[in-house]
Amino acid sequence: MSKAGAFDLATGVGGKIEKDEVLSAVDKYEKYHSYYGGEEKERKDNYTDMVNKYYDLVTSFYEYGWGESFHFAHRLKGESLRESIKRHEHFLALQLGLKPGQKVLDVGCGIGGPLREIAQFSMSSVTGLNNNEYQITRGKALNRKVGLDKTCDFVKADFMKMPFPDNSFDAVYAIEATCHAPDAVACYKEIYRVLKPGQCFAVYEWCMTNSFDPHNKEHQNIKAEIELGNGLPEVRSTGQCLEAVKQAGFEVIWDKDLAADSPVPWYLPLDTSQYFSLSGFRLTAVGRFITKNMVKGLEYVGLAPAGSQRVQEFLEKAADGLVNGGKKEIFTAMYFVLARKPHMDS
């Protein structure tokens, strides 16, 4: 874990937002969401601002509690969280058939944890696309640290308008990132455009499952908590995602909700009623309690900017929404789709 200390957490809160503007950024971010009366249309219309604010506010919390790879994983019995995350990334590389020297695109790469793991595992050259300047700065520093700065890089851009020529990449993947897109079809069409004909795209998507009832108040609240706590304009259904991949022009090779047969529940690290681990201590009930009070103290003495506690609170709400959604099987963090761009556009 790269930024382990409380001081690093405190000084990282807010990302590139001026420290005295963090509180107003939290206010604005929260107002986008239905949990606080916000409208889906406003979230979609302003998704760039909303998602950027979200990642400026939460990246240091993510890294402090989760490490460099900000995603969940299909997990086997006896396997640690970190081992499962690595295997989840290796699985994706194998599904894409990555080979040494290939040019690969990571859409919505975070600070590049998966990018580094996949590049080292497959000996490919991975470009990380991200619209958040703070995360790119962190990612570049971490790439230099492990000696990947010559073969892997980051590009700051919106994945709805990628600055790459047509047919640029040998493979494209997205890990729990394109759920931020305001329009899934348009996002997948951009991925289709930059991928070489005959090559593959793999994605892990956050989705509501077929068990989700849009008329059930409890289900609605869980969905709203997930959207608020994770910077999402809307959580789409698995069916909507699959249809969007097809509408973008891809041939679907296979798709599956990998959470459905995960021997260890994917949400276990966030489930405070079940989980205790020394290695993942910060995610446990005790760890979260300590972090909450630490953030409160750091904000009180001025090391962490005003508003830090509020960020920690909506991340707690997010965790509760994810756990409840997972337990009720109305939400999945790993709907997997492998698709190919046809050799000839039809």
CSV table of C-alpha atoms in Angstrom, one decimal:
chain,number,residue,atom,x,y,z
A,1,MET,CA,0.0,0.0,0.0
A,2,SER,CA,1.6,3.2,-1.2
A,3,LYS,CA,0.2,6.0,1.0
A,4,ALA,CA,-0.2,4.3,4.3
A,5,GLY,CA,0.0,7.0,6.9
A,6,ALA,CA,-2.6,9.2,8.5
A,7,PHE,CA,-0.6,12.3,7.5
A,8,ASP,CA,-0.7,11.2,3.8
A,9,LEU,CA,-4.4,10.6,4.0
A,10,ALA,CA,-5.0,14.1,5.6
A,11,THR,CA,-2.8,16.0,3.1
A,12,GLY,CA,-4.3,14.1,0.1
A,13,VAL,CA,-7.9,14.9,0.8
A,14,GLY,CA,-9.3,17.3,-1.9
A,15,GLY,CA,-6.8,16.2,-4.5
A,16,LYS,CA,-6.3,19.3,-6.8
A,17,ILE,CA,-9.1,21.3,-5.1
A,18,GLU,CA,-7.7,24.2,-3.0
A,19,LYS,CA,-7.9,23.1,0.6
A,20,ASP,CA,-10.2,26.0,1.6
A,21,GLU,CA,-12.6,25.0,-1.1
A,22,VAL,CA,-13.0,21.3,-0.2
A,23,LEU,CA,-16.1,21.9,2.0
A,24,SER,CA,-18.0,23.8,-0.8
A,25,ALA,CA,-16.9,21.0,-3.3
A,26,VAL,CA,-18.5,18.4,-0.9
A,27,ASP,CA,-21.7,20.5,-0.8
A,28,LYS,CA,-21.9,20.8,-4.6
A,29,TYR,CA,-21.1,17.1,-5.1
A,30,GLU,CA,-23.8,15.9,-2.6
A,31,LYS,CA,-26.4,18.1,-4.2
A,32,TYR,CA,-26.1,16.2,-7.5
A,33,HIS,CA,-27.5,13.1,-5.9
A,34,SER,CA,-31.1,11.9,-5.5
A,35,TYR,CA,-30.2,11.0,-1.9
A,36,TYR,CA,-30.2,14.8,-1.3
A,37,GLY,CA,-32.9,15.6,-3.9
A,38,GLY,CA,-30.7,15.9,-7.0
A,39,GLU,CA,-31.9,14.8,-10.5
A,40,GLU,CA,-30.4,12.1,-12.7
A,41,LYS,CA,-30.5,14.6,-15.7
A,42,GLU,CA,-28.3,17.1,-13.8
A,43,ARG,CA,-25.8,14.3,-12.9
A,44,LYS,CA,-25.6,13.2,-16.5
A,45,ASP,CA,-25.3,16.8,-17.8
A,46,ASN,CA,-22.6,17.6,-15.3
A,47,TYR,CA,-20.9,14.2,-15.0
A,48,THR,CA,-17.4,15.6,-15.7
A,49,ASP,CA,-17.6,18.0,-12.9
A,50,MET,CA,-19.3,15.5,-10.6
A,51,VAL,CA,-16.9,12.7,-11.2
A,52,ASN,CA,-13.8,14.9,-11.0
A,53,LYS,CA,-15.0,16.4,-7.7
A,54,TYR,CA,-15.7,12.8,-6.4
A,55,TYR,CA,-12.2,11.5,-7.2
A,56,ASP,CA,-10.5,14.7,-5.9
A,57,LEU,CA,-12.3,14.2,-2.7
A,58,VAL,CA,-12.0,10.4,-2.2
A,59,THR,CA,-8.8,9.2,-3.8
A,60,SER,CA,-6.7,9.5,-0.7
A,61,PHE,CA,-9.3,7.6,1.3
A,62,TYR,CA,-9.4,4.9,-1.3
A,63,GLU,CA,-5.7,4.5,-1.3
A,64,TYR,CA,-5.5,4.6,2.4
A,65,GLY,CA,-8.0,1.8,2.9
A,66,TRP,CA,-7.8,-0.2,-0.3
A,67,GLY,CA,-4.3,0.1,-1.9
A,68,GLU,CA,-3.6,1.0,-5.5
A,69,SER,CA,-6.3,-1.0,-7.2
A,70,PHE,CA,-9.7,0.6,-6.6
A,71,HIS,CA,-12.0,-2.4,-7.4
A,72,PHE,CA,-13.6,-5.5,-6.0
A,73,ALA,CA,-12.9,-9.1,-7.1
A,74,HIS,CA,-14.3,-12.6,-7.5
A,75,ARG,CA,-12.7,-14.3,-4.5
A,76,LEU,CA,-11.8,-17.9,-3.7
A,77,LYS,CA,-11.9,-19.5,-0.3
A,78,GLY,CA,-8.5,-19.2,1.5
A,79,GLU,CA,-7.6,-16.3,-0.8
A,80,SER,CA,-6.6,-12.9,0.6
A,81,LEU,CA,-8.3,-9.7,-0.7
A,82,ARG,CA,-5.0,-8.6,-2.3
A,83,GLU,CA,-4.5,-12.1,-4.0
A,84,SER,CA,-8.1,-12.0,-5.3
A,85,ILE,CA,-7.6,-8.5,-6.8
A,86,LYS,CA,-4.4,-9.6,-8.6
A,87,ARG,CA,-6.1,-12.7,-9.9
A,88,HIS,CA,-9.1,-10.6,-11.1
A,89,GLU,CA,-6.7,-8.4,-13.1
A,90,HIS,CA,-4.7,-11.4,-14.4
A,91,PHE,CA,-8.0,-13.1,-15.5
A,92,LEU,CA,-8.9,-10.0,-17.5
A,93,ALA,CA,-5.5,-10.0,-19.2
A,94,LEU,CA,-5.9,-13.7,-20.1
A,95,GLN,CA,-9.4,-13.2,-21.5
A,96,LEU,CA,-8.0,-10.4,-23.8
A,97,GLY,CA,-5.1,-12.7,-24.8
A,98,LEU,CA,-2.6,-10.0,-24.2
A,99,LYS,CA,0.9,-10.5,-25.6
A,100,PRO,CA,4.3,-8.8,-25.0
A,101,GLY,CA,4.6,-5.5,-26.7
A,102,GLN,CA,0.9,-5.0,-27.5
A,103,LYS,CA,-0.6,-1.5,-27.0
A,104,VAL,CA,-3.4,-1.7,-24.5
A,105,LEU,CA,-5.8,1.0,-23.2
A,106,ASP,CA,-7.1,1.1,-19.6
A,107,VAL,CA,-10.3,3.2,-19.7
A,108,GLY,CA,-10.8,5.1,-16.4
A,109,CYS,CA,-7.5,3.8,-14.9
A,110,GLY,CA,-7.6,5.4,-11.4
A,111,ILE,CA,-4.1,5.7,-10.0
A,112,GLY,CA,-3.0,2.8,-12.2
A,113,GLY,CA,-2.9,-0.2,-9.9
A,114,PRO,CA,-4.4,-2.6,-12.4
A,115,LEU,CA,-2.4,-0.9,-15.2
A,116,ARG,CA,0.9,-1.8,-13.5
A,117,GLU,CA,-0.2,-5.3,-12.6
A,118,ILE,CA,-1.5,-6.1,-16.1
A,119,ALA,CA,1.5,-4.5,-17.8
A,120,GLN,CA,4.0,-6.5,-15.7
A,121,PHE,CA,1.9,-9.8,-16.0
A,122,SER,CA,1.5,-9.6,-19.8
A,123,MET,CA,4.6,-7.6,-20.7
A,124,SER,CA,2.4,-5.2,-22.7
A,125,SER,CA,2.4,-1.5,-22.9
A,126,VAL,CA,-0.6,0.0,-21.2
A,127,THR,CA,-1.9,3.6,-21.5
A,128,GLY,CA,-4.2,4.8,-18.7
A,129,LEU,CA,-6.9,7.2,-19.6
A,130,ASN,CA,-8.2,9.3,-16.8
A,131,ASN,CA,-9.9,12.7,-16.5
A,132,ASN,CA,-8.7,13.4,-13.0
A,133,GLU,CA,-5.4,15.3,-12.7
A,134,TYR,CA,-4.7,14.3,-9.1
A,135,GLN,CA,-5.0,10.6,-9.9
A,136,ILE,CA,-2.7,10.9,-13.0
A,137,THR,CA,-0.1,12.7,-10.9
A,138,ARG,CA,-0.2,9.9,-8.3
A,139,GLY,CA,-0.2,7.2,-11.1
A,140,LYS,CA,2.9,8.7,-12.8
A,141,ALA,CA,4.8,8.8,-9.5
A,142,LEU,CA,3.9,5.1,-8.8
A,143,ASN,CA,4.9,4.1,-12.3
A,144,ARG,CA,8.3,5.7,-11.9
A,145,LYS,CA,8.7,3.9,-8.5
A,146,VAL,CA,8.3,0.4,-10.2
A,147,GLY,CA,10.2,1.4,-13.4
A,148,LEU,CA,7.2,1.3,-15.8
A,149,ASP,CA,7.4,5.0,-16.8
A,150,LYS,CA,9.1,4.1,-20.1
A,151,THR,CA,6.6,1.6,-21.3
A,152,CYS,CA,3.3,2.8,-19.7
A,153,ASP,CA,1.8,6.2,-19.6
A,154,PHE,CA,-1.3,8.2,-18.7
A,155,VAL,CA,-3.4,10.5,-20.8
A,156,LYS,CA,-5.7,13.1,-19.2
A,157,ALA,CA,-9.0,13.0,-21.2
A,158,ASP,CA,-12.7,12.3,-21.1
A,159,PHE,CA,-13.5,8.7,-22.1
A,160,MET,CA,-16.5,10.1,-24.0
A,161,LYS,CA,-14.2,12.0,-26.3
A,162,MET,CA,-10.9,10.1,-26.5
A,163,PRO,CA,-7.9,11.9,-28.1
A,164,PHE,CA,-6.7,8.8,-30.0
A,165,PRO,CA,-6.9,8.0,-33.8
A,166,ASP,CA,-9.2,5.2,-34.9
A,167,ASN,CA,-7.9,1.7,-34.6
A,168,SER,CA,-5.1,2.6,-32.2
A,169,PHE,CA,-5.1,-0.2,-29.7
A,170,ASP,CA,-4.6,-4.0,-29.7
A,171,ALA,CA,-6.9,-4.4,-26.7
A,172,VAL,CA,-9.0,-2.2,-24.4
A,173,TYR,CA,-10.3,-2.9,-20.9
A,174,ALA,CA,-12.3,-1.0,-18.2
A,175,ILE,CA,-12.5,-2.1,-14.6
A,176,GLU,CA,-15.5,-0.6,-12.7
A,177,ALA,CA,-15.0,2.7,-14.5
A,178,THR,CA,-17.4,3.1,-17.4
A,179,CYS,CA,-20.2,3.0,-14.9
A,180,HIS,CA,-19.4,6.7,-14.6
A,181,ALA,CA,-20.4,7.3,-18.2
A,182,PRO,CA,-23.6,9.4,-18.7
A,183,ASP,CA,-24.3,7.4,-21.9
A,184,ALA,CA,-23.2,3.8,-22.0
A,185,VAL,CA,-23.7,3.4,-25.8
A,186,ALA,CA,-21.7,6.5,-26.6
A,187,CYS,CA,-18.9,5.5,-24.3
A,188,TYR,CA,-18.6,2.0,-25.8
A,189,LYS,CA,-18.7,3.5,-29.3
A,190,GLU,CA,-15.6,5.5,-28.4
A,191,ILE,CA,-13.9,2.3,-27.2
A,192,TYR,CA,-15.0,0.6,-30.4
A,193,ARG,CA,-13.5,3.4,-32.5
A,194,VAL,CA,-10.0,3.3,-30.9
A,195,LEU,CA,-9.8,-0.5,-30.9
A,196,LYS,CA,-8.2,-2.3,-33.9
A,197,PRO,CA,-10.6,-4.5,-36.0
A,198,GLY,CA,-10.7,-8.1,-34.9
A,199,GLN,CA,-9.4,-7.2,-31.4
A,200,CYS,CA,-11.2,-7.4,-28.0
A,201,PHE,CA,-12.6,-5.2,-25.3
A,202,ALA,CA,-13.2,-6.6,-21.7
A,203,VAL,CA,-15.2,-4.8,-19.0
A,204,TYR,CA,-16.1,-5.2,-15.4
A,205,GLU,CA,-19.3,-3.2,-14.9
A,206,TRP,CA,-21.3,-2.1,-11.8
A,207,CYS,CA,-24.9,-3.0,-12.5
A,208,MET,CA,-28.3,-3.6,-10.9
A,209,THR,CA,-29.2,-7.2,-11.4
A,210,ASN,CA,-32.5,-8.7,-12.5
A,211,SER,CA,-33.5,-9.0,-8.9
A,212,PHE,CA,-33.7,-5.2,-8.6
A,213,ASP,CA,-37.2,-3.8,-8.3
A,214,PRO,CA,-37.4,-0.1,-9.3
A,215,HIS,CA,-40.7,0.2,-7.4
A,216,ASN,CA,-39.3,-1.1,-4.2
A,217,LYS,CA,-38.5,1.8,-1.8
A,218,GLU,CA,-35.7,-0.1,-0.1
A,219,HIS,CA,-34.1,-1.0,-3.4
A,220,GLN,CA,-34.4,2.6,-4.6
A,221,ASN,CA,-32.6,3.8,-1.4
A,222,ILE,CA,-29.8,1.3,-1.8
A,223,LYS,CA,-29.3,2.3,-5.5
A,224,ALA,CA,-29.3,6.0,-4.4
A,225,GLU,CA,-26.6,5.3,-1.7
A,226,ILE,CA,-24.4,3.5,-4.2
A,227,GLU,CA,-24.7,6.4,-6.7
A,228,LEU,CA,-24.0,9.1,-4.0
A,229,GLY,CA,-21.0,7.2,-2.5
A,230,ASN,CA,-19.4,6.3,-5.8
A,231,GLY,CA,-19.8,9.3,-8.1
A,232,LEU,CA,-22.3,7.6,-10.4
A,233,PRO,CA,-24.9,9.4,-12.6
A,234,GLU,CA,-27.0,6.2,-12.7
A,235,VAL,CA,-26.4,2.5,-12.0
A,236,ARG,CA,-27.6,0.7,-15.2
A,237,SER,CA,-29.0,-2.9,-15.3
A,238,THR,CA,-26.9,-5.8,-16.6
A,239,GLY,CA,-29.4,-6.0,-19.6
A,240,GLN,CA,-28.9,-2.3,-20.4
A,241,CYS,CA,-25.1,-2.8,-20.4
A,242,LEU,CA,-25.1,-5.8,-22.6
A,243,GLU,CA,-27.5,-4.1,-25.1
A,244,ALA,CA,-25.2,-1.0,-25.1
A,245,VAL,CA,-22.2,-3.1,-26.0
A,246,LYS,CA,-24.1,-4.6,-28.9
A,247,GLN,CA,-25.4,-1.2,-30.0
A,248,ALA,CA,-21.9,0.1,-30.1
A,249,GLY,CA,-21.1,-2.5,-32.8
A,250,PHE,CA,-19.3,-5.2,-30.8
A,251,GLU,CA,-19.8,-9.0,-31.1
A,252,VAL,CA,-20.3,-10.3,-27.6
A,253,ILE,CA,-18.1,-13.4,-27.0
A,254,TRP,CA,-19.5,-14.1,-23.5
A,255,ASP,CA,-20.9,-12.3,-20.5
A,256,LYS,CA,-21.5,-13.3,-16.9
A,257,ASP,CA,-22.2,-11.8,-13.5
A,258,LEU,CA,-19.0,-13.1,-11.8
A,259,ALA,CA,-20.4,-12.2,-8.3
A,260,ALA,CA,-23.1,-14.8,-8.8
A,261,ASP,CA,-20.8,-17.7,-8.1
A,262,SER,CA,-18.1,-16.1,-6.1
A,263,PRO,CA,-17.2,-18.5,-3.2
A,264,VAL,CA,-16.5,-15.5,-1.0
A,265,PRO,CA,-18.9,-12.6,-1.3
A,266,TRP,CA,-17.3,-9.7,-3.2
A,267,TYR,CA,-18.6,-7.2,-0.6
A,268,LEU,CA,-17.1,-9.0,2.4
A,269,PRO,CA,-14.3,-6.4,2.9
A,270,LEU,CA,-17.0,-3.8,3.6
A,271,ASP,CA,-19.3,-5.9,5.7
A,272,THR,CA,-18.6,-4.8,9.2
A,273,SER,CA,-21.0,-7.5,10.6
A,274,GLN,CA,-18.8,-10.3,9.3
A,275,TYR,CA,-15.3,-9.2,8.6
A,276,PHE,CA,-12.1,-9.0,10.6
A,277,SER,CA,-8.6,-9.0,9.1
A,278,LEU,CA,-5.3,-7.7,10.3
A,279,SER,CA,-4.1,-7.2,6.7
A,280,GLY,CA,-7.3,-5.4,5.8
A,281,PHE,CA,-7.8,-3.7,9.2
A,282,ARG,CA,-8.8,-0.3,7.8
A,283,LEU,CA,-11.8,-1.8,6.2
A,284,THR,CA,-13.1,-3.5,9.3
A,285,ALA,CA,-15.7,-2.0,11.8
A,286,VAL,CA,-12.9,-1.2,14.2
A,287,GLY,CA,-10.7,0.2,11.5
A,288,ARG,CA,-13.5,2.3,10.0
A,289,PHE,CA,-14.3,3.7,13.5
A,290,ILE,CA,-10.6,4.6,14.1
A,291,THR,CA,-10.4,6.2,10.7
A,292,LYS,CA,-13.5,8.2,11.3
A,293,ASN,CA,-12.2,9.6,14.6
A,294,MET,CA,-8.8,10.1,13.1
A,295,VAL,CA,-10.2,12.2,10.2
A,296,LYS,CA,-12.3,14.1,12.7
A,297,GLY,CA,-9.2,14.9,14.7
A,298,LEU,CA,-7.1,15.8,11.7
A,299,GLU,CA,-9.8,18.2,10.5
A,300,TYR,CA,-10.1,19.7,13.9
A,301,VAL,CA,-6.4,20.6,14.2
A,302,GLY,CA,-6.3,21.8,10.6
A,303,LEU,CA,-4.1,19.1,9.0
A,304,ALA,CA,-7.1,17.8,6.9
A,305,PRO,CA,-9.3,20.4,5.2
A,306,ALA,CA,-12.8,21.3,6.4
A,307,GLY,CA,-15.2,18.8,4.7
A,308,SER,CA,-12.9,15.8,5.1
A,309,GLN,CA,-15.3,14.2,7.7
A,310,ARG,CA,-18.2,14.7,5.3
A,311,VAL,CA,-16.3,12.8,2.6
A,312,GLN,CA,-15.7,10.0,5.0
A,313,GLU,CA,-19.4,9.9,5.9
A,314,PHE,CA,-20.6,9.5,2.3
A,315,LEU,CA,-18.0,6.8,1.7
A,316,GLU,CA,-19.5,5.0,4.8
A,317,LYS,CA,-22.9,5.4,3.2
A,318,ALA,CA,-21.5,4.0,0.0
A,319,ALA,CA,-20.1,1.0,1.8
A,320,ASP,CA,-23.5,0.3,3.4
A,321,GLY,CA,-25.3,0.6,0.1
A,322,LEU,CA,-22.8,-1.8,-1.6
A,323,VAL,CA,-23.1,-4.4,1.2
A,324,ASN,CA,-26.9,-4.2,1.3
A,325,GLY,CA,-27.1,-4.4,-2.5
A,326,GLY,CA,-24.7,-7.3,-2.5
A,327,LYS,CA,-26.6,-9.2,0.2
A,328,LYS,CA,-29.9,-8.7,-1.5
A,329,GLU,CA,-28.3,-9.7,-4.8
A,330,ILE,CA,-29.8,-6.6,-6.5
A,331,PHE,CA,-26.4,-5.1,-7.3
A,332,THR,CA,-23.2,-6.5,-8.7
A,333,ALA,CA,-19.7,-4.9,-8.9
A,334,MET,CA,-18.5,-7.4,-11.5
A,335,TYR,CA,-20.7,-7.9,-14.5
A,336,PHE,CA,-18.1,-9.1,-17.0
A,337,VAL,CA,-18.4,-8.7,-20.8
A,338,LEU,CA,-15.8,-9.8,-23.3
A,339,ALA,CA,-16.6,-8.5,-26.8
A,340,ARG,CA,-14.8,-8.3,-30.2
A,341,LYS,CA,-14.7,-5.6,-32.8
A,342,PRO,CA,-15.5,-7.3,-36.1
A,343,HIS,CA,-12.7,-7.5,-38.7
A,344,MET,CA,-14.9,-5.6,-41.2
A,345,ASP,CA,-17.4,-3.0,-40.1
A,346,SER,CA,-20.9,-4.3,-41.1
